[in-house]
Coordinates of C-alpha atoms and ligand atoms in Angstrom, one line a residue:
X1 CA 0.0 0.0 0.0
X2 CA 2.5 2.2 1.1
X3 CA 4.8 2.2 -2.3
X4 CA 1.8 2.3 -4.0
X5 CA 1.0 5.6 -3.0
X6 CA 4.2 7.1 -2.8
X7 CA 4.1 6.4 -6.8
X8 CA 0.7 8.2 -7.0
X9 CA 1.5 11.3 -5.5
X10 CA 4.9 11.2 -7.7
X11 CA 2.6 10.8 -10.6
X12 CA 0.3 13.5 -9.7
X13 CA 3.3 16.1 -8.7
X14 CA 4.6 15.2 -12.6
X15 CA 1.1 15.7 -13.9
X16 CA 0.7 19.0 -12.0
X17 CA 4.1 20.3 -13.2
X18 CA 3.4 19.4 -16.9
X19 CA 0.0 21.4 -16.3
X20 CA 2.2 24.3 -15.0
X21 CA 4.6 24.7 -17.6
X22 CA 1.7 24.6 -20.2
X23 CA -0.3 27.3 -18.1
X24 CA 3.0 29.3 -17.7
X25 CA 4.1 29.4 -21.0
X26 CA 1.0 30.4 -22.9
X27 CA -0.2 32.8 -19.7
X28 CA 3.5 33.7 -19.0
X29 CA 4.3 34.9 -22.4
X30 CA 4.4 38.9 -21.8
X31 CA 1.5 39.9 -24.6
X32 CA 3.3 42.0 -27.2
X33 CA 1.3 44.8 -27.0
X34 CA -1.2 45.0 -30.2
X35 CA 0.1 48.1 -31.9
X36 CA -2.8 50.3 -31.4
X37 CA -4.7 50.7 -34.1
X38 CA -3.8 54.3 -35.5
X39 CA -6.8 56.9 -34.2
X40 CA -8.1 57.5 -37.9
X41 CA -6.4 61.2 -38.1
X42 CA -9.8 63.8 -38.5
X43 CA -9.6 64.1 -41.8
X44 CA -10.0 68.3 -41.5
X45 CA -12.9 68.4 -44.1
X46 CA -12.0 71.0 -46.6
X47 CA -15.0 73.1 -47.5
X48 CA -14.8 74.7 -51.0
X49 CA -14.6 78.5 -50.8
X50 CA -17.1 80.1 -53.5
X51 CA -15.5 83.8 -53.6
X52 CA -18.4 86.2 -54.9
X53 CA -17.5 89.2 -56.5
X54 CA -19.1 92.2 -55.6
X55 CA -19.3 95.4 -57.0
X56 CA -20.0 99.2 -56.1
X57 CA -19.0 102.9 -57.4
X58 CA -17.9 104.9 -54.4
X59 CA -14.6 104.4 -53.1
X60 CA -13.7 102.2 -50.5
X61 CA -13.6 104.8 -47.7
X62 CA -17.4 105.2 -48.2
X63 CA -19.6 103.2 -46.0
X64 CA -21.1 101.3 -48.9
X65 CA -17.5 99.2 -48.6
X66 CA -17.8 99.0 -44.7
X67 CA -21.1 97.4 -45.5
X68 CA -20.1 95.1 -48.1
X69 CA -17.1 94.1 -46.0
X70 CA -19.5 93.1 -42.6
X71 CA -22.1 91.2 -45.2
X72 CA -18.9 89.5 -46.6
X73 CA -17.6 88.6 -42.8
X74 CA -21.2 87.5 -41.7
X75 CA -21.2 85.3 -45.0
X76 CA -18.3 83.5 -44.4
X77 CA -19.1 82.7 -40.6
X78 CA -22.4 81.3 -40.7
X79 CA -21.6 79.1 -43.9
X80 CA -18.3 78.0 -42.2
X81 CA -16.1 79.2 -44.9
X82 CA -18.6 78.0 -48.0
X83 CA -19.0 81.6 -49.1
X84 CA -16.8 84.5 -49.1
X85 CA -16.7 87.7 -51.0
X86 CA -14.5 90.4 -53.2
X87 CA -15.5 93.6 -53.3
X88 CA -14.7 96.1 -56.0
X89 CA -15.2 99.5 -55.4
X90 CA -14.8 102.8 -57.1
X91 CA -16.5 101.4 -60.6
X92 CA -13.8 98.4 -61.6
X93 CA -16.0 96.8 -62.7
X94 CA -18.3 99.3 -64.9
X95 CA -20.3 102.1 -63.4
X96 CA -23.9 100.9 -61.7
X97 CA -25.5 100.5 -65.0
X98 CA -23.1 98.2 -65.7
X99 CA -22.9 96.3 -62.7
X100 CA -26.6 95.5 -62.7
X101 CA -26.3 94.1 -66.3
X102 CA -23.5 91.8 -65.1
X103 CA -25.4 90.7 -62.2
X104 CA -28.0 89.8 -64.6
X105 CA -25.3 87.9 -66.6
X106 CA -24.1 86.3 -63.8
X107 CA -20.6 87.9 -64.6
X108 CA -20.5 89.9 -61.1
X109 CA -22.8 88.0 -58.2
X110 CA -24.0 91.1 -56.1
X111 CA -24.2 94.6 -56.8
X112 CA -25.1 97.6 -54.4
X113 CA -26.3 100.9 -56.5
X114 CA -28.9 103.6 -56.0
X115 CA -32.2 103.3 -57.0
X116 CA -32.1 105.5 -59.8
X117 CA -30.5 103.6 -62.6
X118 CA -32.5 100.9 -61.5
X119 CA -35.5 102.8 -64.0
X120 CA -33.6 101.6 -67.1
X121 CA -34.4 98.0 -65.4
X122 CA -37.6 98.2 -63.8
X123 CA -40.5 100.9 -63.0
X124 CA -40.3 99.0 -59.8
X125 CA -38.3 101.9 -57.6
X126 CA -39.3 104.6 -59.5
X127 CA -41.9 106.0 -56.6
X128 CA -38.2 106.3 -54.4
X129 CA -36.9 108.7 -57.3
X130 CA -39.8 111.3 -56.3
X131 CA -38.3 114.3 -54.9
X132 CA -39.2 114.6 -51.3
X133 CA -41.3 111.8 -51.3
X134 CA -40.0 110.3 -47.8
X135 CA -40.0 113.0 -45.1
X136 CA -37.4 111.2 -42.6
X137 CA -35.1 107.8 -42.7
X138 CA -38.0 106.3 -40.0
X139 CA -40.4 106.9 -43.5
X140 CA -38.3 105.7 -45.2
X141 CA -37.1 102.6 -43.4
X142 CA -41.2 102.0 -42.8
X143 CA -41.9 101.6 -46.5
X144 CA -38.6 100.2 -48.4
X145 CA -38.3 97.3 -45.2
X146 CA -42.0 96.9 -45.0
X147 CA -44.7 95.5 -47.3
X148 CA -44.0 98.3 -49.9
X149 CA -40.4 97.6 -50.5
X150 CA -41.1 93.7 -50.5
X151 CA -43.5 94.0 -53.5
X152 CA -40.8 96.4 -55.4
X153 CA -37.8 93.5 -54.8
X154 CA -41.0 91.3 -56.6
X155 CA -41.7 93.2 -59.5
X156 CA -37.6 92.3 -60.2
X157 CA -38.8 88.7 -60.9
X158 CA -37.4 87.5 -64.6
X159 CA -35.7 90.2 -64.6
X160 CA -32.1 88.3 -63.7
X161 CA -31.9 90.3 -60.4
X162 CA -32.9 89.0 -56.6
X163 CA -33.5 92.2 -54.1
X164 CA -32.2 91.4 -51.2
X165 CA -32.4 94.3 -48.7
X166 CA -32.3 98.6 -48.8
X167 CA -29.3 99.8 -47.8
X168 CA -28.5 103.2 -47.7
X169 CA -27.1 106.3 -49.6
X170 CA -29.2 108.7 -48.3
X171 CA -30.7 112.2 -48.9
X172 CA -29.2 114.1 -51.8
X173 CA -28.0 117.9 -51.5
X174 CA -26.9 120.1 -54.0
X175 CA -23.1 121.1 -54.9
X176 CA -22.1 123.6 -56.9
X177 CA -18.9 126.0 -58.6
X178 CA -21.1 129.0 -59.3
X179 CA -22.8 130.5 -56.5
X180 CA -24.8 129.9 -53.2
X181 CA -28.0 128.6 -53.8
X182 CA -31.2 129.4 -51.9
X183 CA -34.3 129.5 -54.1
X184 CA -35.1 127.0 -56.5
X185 CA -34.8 129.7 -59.0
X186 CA -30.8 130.2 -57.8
X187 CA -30.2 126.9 -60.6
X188 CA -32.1 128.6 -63.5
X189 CA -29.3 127.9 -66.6
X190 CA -27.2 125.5 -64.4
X191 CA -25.6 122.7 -65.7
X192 CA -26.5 119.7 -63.0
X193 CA -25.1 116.1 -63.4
X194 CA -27.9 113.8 -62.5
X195 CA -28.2 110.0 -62.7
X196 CA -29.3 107.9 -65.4
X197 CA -32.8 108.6 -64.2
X198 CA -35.9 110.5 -65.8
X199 CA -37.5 111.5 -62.9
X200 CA -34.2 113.1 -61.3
X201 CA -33.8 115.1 -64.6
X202 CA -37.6 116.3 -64.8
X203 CA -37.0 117.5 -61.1
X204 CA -34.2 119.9 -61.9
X205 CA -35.8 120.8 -65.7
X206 CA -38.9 122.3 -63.4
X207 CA -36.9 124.7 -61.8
X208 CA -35.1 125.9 -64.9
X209 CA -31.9 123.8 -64.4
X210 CA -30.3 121.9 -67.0
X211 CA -30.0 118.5 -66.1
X212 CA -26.8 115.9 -67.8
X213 CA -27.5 112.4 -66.6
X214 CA -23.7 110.9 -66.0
X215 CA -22.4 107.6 -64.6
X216 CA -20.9 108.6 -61.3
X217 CA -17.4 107.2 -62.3
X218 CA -17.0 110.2 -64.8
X219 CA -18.5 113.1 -62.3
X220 CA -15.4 114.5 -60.3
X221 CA -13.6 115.0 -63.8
X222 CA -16.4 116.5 -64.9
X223 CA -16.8 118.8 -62.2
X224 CA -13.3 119.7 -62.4
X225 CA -13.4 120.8 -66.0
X226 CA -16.7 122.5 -65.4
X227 CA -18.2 120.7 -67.7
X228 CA -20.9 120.3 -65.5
X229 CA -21.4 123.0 -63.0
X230 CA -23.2 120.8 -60.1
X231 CA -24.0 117.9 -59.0
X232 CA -26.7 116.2 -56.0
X233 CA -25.5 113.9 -53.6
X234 CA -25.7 112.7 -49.6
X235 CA -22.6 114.5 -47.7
X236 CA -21.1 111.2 -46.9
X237 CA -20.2 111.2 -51.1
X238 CA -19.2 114.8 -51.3
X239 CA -17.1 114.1 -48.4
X240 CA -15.3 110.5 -49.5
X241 CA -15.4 111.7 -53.2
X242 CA -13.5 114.6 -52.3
X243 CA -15.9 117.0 -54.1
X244 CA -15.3 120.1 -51.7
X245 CA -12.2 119.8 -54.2
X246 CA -13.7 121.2 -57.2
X247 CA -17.6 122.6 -55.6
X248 CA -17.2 125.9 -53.2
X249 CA -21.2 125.8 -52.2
X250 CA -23.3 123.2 -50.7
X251 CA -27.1 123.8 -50.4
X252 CA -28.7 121.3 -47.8
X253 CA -31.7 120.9 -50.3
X254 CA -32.2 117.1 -49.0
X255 CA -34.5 116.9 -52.7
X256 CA -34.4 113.3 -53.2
X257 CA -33.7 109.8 -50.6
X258 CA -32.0 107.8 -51.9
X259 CA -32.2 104.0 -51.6
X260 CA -29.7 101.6 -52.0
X261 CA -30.7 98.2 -52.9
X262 CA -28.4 95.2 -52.2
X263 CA -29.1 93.0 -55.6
X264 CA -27.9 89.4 -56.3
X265 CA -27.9 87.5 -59.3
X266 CA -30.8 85.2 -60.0
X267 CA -28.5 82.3 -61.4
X268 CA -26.6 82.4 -58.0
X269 CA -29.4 82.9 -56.0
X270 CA -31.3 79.9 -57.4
X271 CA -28.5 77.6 -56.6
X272 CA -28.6 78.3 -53.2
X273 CA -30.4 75.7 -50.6
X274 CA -32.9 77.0 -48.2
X275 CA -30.5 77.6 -45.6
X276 CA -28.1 79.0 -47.7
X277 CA -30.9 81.6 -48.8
X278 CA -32.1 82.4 -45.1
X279 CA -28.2 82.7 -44.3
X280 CA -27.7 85.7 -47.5
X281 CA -31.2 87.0 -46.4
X282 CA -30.1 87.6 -42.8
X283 CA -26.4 89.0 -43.4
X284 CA -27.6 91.6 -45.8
X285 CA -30.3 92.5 -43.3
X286 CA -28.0 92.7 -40.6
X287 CA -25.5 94.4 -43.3
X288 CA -27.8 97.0 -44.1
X289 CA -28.2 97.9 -40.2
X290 CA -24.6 98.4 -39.8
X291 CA -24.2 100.4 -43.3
X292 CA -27.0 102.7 -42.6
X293 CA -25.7 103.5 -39.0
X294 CA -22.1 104.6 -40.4
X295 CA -24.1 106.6 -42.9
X296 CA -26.2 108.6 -40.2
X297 CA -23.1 108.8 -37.8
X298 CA -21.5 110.6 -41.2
X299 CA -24.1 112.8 -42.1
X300 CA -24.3 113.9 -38.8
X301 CA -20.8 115.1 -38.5
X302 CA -19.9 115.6 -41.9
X303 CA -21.2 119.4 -42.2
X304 CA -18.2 120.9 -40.0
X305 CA -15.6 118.6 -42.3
X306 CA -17.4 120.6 -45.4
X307 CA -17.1 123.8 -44.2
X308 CA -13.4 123.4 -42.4
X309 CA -12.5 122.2 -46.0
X310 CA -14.0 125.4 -47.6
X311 CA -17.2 124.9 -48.6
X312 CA -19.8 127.9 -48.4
X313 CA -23.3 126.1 -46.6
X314 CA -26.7 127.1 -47.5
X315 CA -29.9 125.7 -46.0
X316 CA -32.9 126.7 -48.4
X317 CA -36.1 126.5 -46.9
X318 CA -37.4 122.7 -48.2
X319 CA -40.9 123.1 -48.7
X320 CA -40.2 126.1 -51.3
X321 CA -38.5 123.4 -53.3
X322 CA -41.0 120.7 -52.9
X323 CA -43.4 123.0 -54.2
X324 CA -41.2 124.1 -56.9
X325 CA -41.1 120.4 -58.0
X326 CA -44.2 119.1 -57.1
X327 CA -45.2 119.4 -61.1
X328 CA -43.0 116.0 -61.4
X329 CA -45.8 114.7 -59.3
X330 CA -48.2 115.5 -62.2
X331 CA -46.3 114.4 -64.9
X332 CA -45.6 110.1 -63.4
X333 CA -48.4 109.3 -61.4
X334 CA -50.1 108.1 -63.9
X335 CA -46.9 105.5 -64.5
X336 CA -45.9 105.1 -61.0
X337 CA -49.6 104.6 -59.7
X338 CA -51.7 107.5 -57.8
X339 CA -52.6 104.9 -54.8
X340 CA -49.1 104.0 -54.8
X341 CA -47.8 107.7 -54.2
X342 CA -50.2 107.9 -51.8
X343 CA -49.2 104.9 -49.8
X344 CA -46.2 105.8 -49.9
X345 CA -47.0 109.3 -48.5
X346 CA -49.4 107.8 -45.5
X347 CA -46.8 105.6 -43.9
X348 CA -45.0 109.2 -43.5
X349 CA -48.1 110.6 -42.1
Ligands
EAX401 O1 -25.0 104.9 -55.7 O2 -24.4 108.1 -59.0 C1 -24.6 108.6 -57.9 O3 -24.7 109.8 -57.7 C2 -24.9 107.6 -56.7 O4 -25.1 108.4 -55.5 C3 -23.7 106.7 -56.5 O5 -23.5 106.0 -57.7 C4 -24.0 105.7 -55.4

């Protein structure tokens, strides 16, 4: 009995030590460490810049740049880089007339211009063009941001151009080499440069002026040469265009308001998704508020800058010249629309 069981428990310590080494050298082995998978690197997902070319006719100093710039900056944020813009100012690429064309060719993708060569386009604006027909920037804001200004962006439709909001060049004063100017009557025989509009022309012919529609690009040459002897625009112009250079009197006339509507082209416009839409919609709104601030701040301080760089101020009593033109009235209501006029006149009231 004895041996016997000194042979088992010699068989069972062999047994255990076999099971040992097997354990030990599978569990024993030190695991290589699995070389970590790499982390996938974040790809950083390149977004494709679209860079939209933008164009205006003031110079960059004026705050129709400033404007442009802060749409441009709003643009690229909330469409994380998708869209940025270029702006060209001072007329590179063609004076307003031409701009609008090349938005409707797709050529140039926004444009910012007055209203007034907007009539070779559309009738659409052409109740803005009416001399005193807004009596404050609150009338003015009321219509061209309300109901009013939303069905003049629609009467653009097949016409190439979008409207996207009414920015702001502001009310227009007259500049001149000759004299001061008071009366209406003071202009009688003087040469005015006017815009490529009817209804700004008509508005200096009644009062015995003789109006030259002109492309703003050409007017400071113009002016200097005398071959115009005055011109109409808002101070923040006459200021950044440097006309005190070549125009000794300013008459604070205030005749016409003018709007200035941010257009896009249609082809662009149409390719954009919803989002993308309601993302342009909102810059140029918030755009607009930032332009037409700069432009109140400078008409509000721009006088003393006139005068200190020699120009002789007159203020002409307004309602003497709104009754001087109020013939103009006469002659397009029947093409602008007598209820529209009068709309227009009640949200002033
Ligand atoms: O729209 O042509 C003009 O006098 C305008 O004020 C100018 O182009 C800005």
């Amino acid at each position: 009995m004895k041996r016997k069981s000194v042979k088992f428990i010699a068989l069972l310590l062999m047994v255990l030590f076999a099971i040992t080494l097997v354990v030990g050298c599978s569990g024993g082995e030190t695991k290589k460490e699995e070389p970590k998978a790499e982390e996938p690197k974040k790809e950083e997902v390149k977004v494709e810049t679209t860079v939209l070319k933008i164009a205006h006719t003031l110079v960059a100093d004026h705050p129709y740049h400033a404007g442009l710039v802060e749409f441009g900056k709003i643009l690229k944020e909330k469409t994380n880089g998708k869209y940025s813009v270029e702006i060209y100012p001072a007329a590179q690429l063609g004076s307003e007339r031409e701009s609008i064309e090349g938005v409707q060719m797709g050529t140039i993708d926004l444009t910012l211009v007055s209203t007034a060569p907007l009539a070779g386009f559309s009738d659409a604006f052409l109740v803005s063009d009416l001399p005193f027909i807004f009596k404050s920037r609150e009338h003015a804001y009321k219509v061209l941001d309300g109901e009013i200004g939303k069905d003049m962006f629609t009467k653009l439709e097949g016409s190439g151009l979008v409207g996207l909001a009414f920015w702001e060049n502001g009310f227009r004063n007259v500049t001149n080499s000759s004299g001061p100017v008071v009366l209406p009557g003071d202009m009688k025989g003087m040469k005015i440069r006017t815009m490529e509009n009817q209804i700004h022309m008509d508005s200096f012919k009644v009062i015995g002026a003789d109006p030259t529609p002109m492309a703003f690009g050409e007017l400071f040459t113009a002016l200097q040469q005398k071959t115009v002897d005055a011109q109409e625009n808002p101070l923040p112009i006459i200021f950044t265009s440097k006309f005190f250079e070549v125009q000794d009197n300013l008459a604070l006339t205030g005749h016409f308001y003018a709007p200035a509507p941010l257009l896009i082209s249609q082809n662009l416009w149409d390719k954009l998704s919803a989002e993308e839409k309601e993302i342009f919609q909102k810059a140029a709104n918030d755009a607009r508020d930032f332009e037409r601030k700069i432009i109140l701040d400078m008409d509000n301080s721009l006088l003393s800058e006139l005068k200190a760089n020699g120009m002789k101020v007159t203020e002409p009593d307004k309602a003497e010249w709104q009754k001087a033109m109020l013939p103009v009235y006469e002659k397009w209501q029947d093409k602008i629309g007598k209820d529209l006029i009068e709309r227009v006149q009640a949200a002033g009231q």
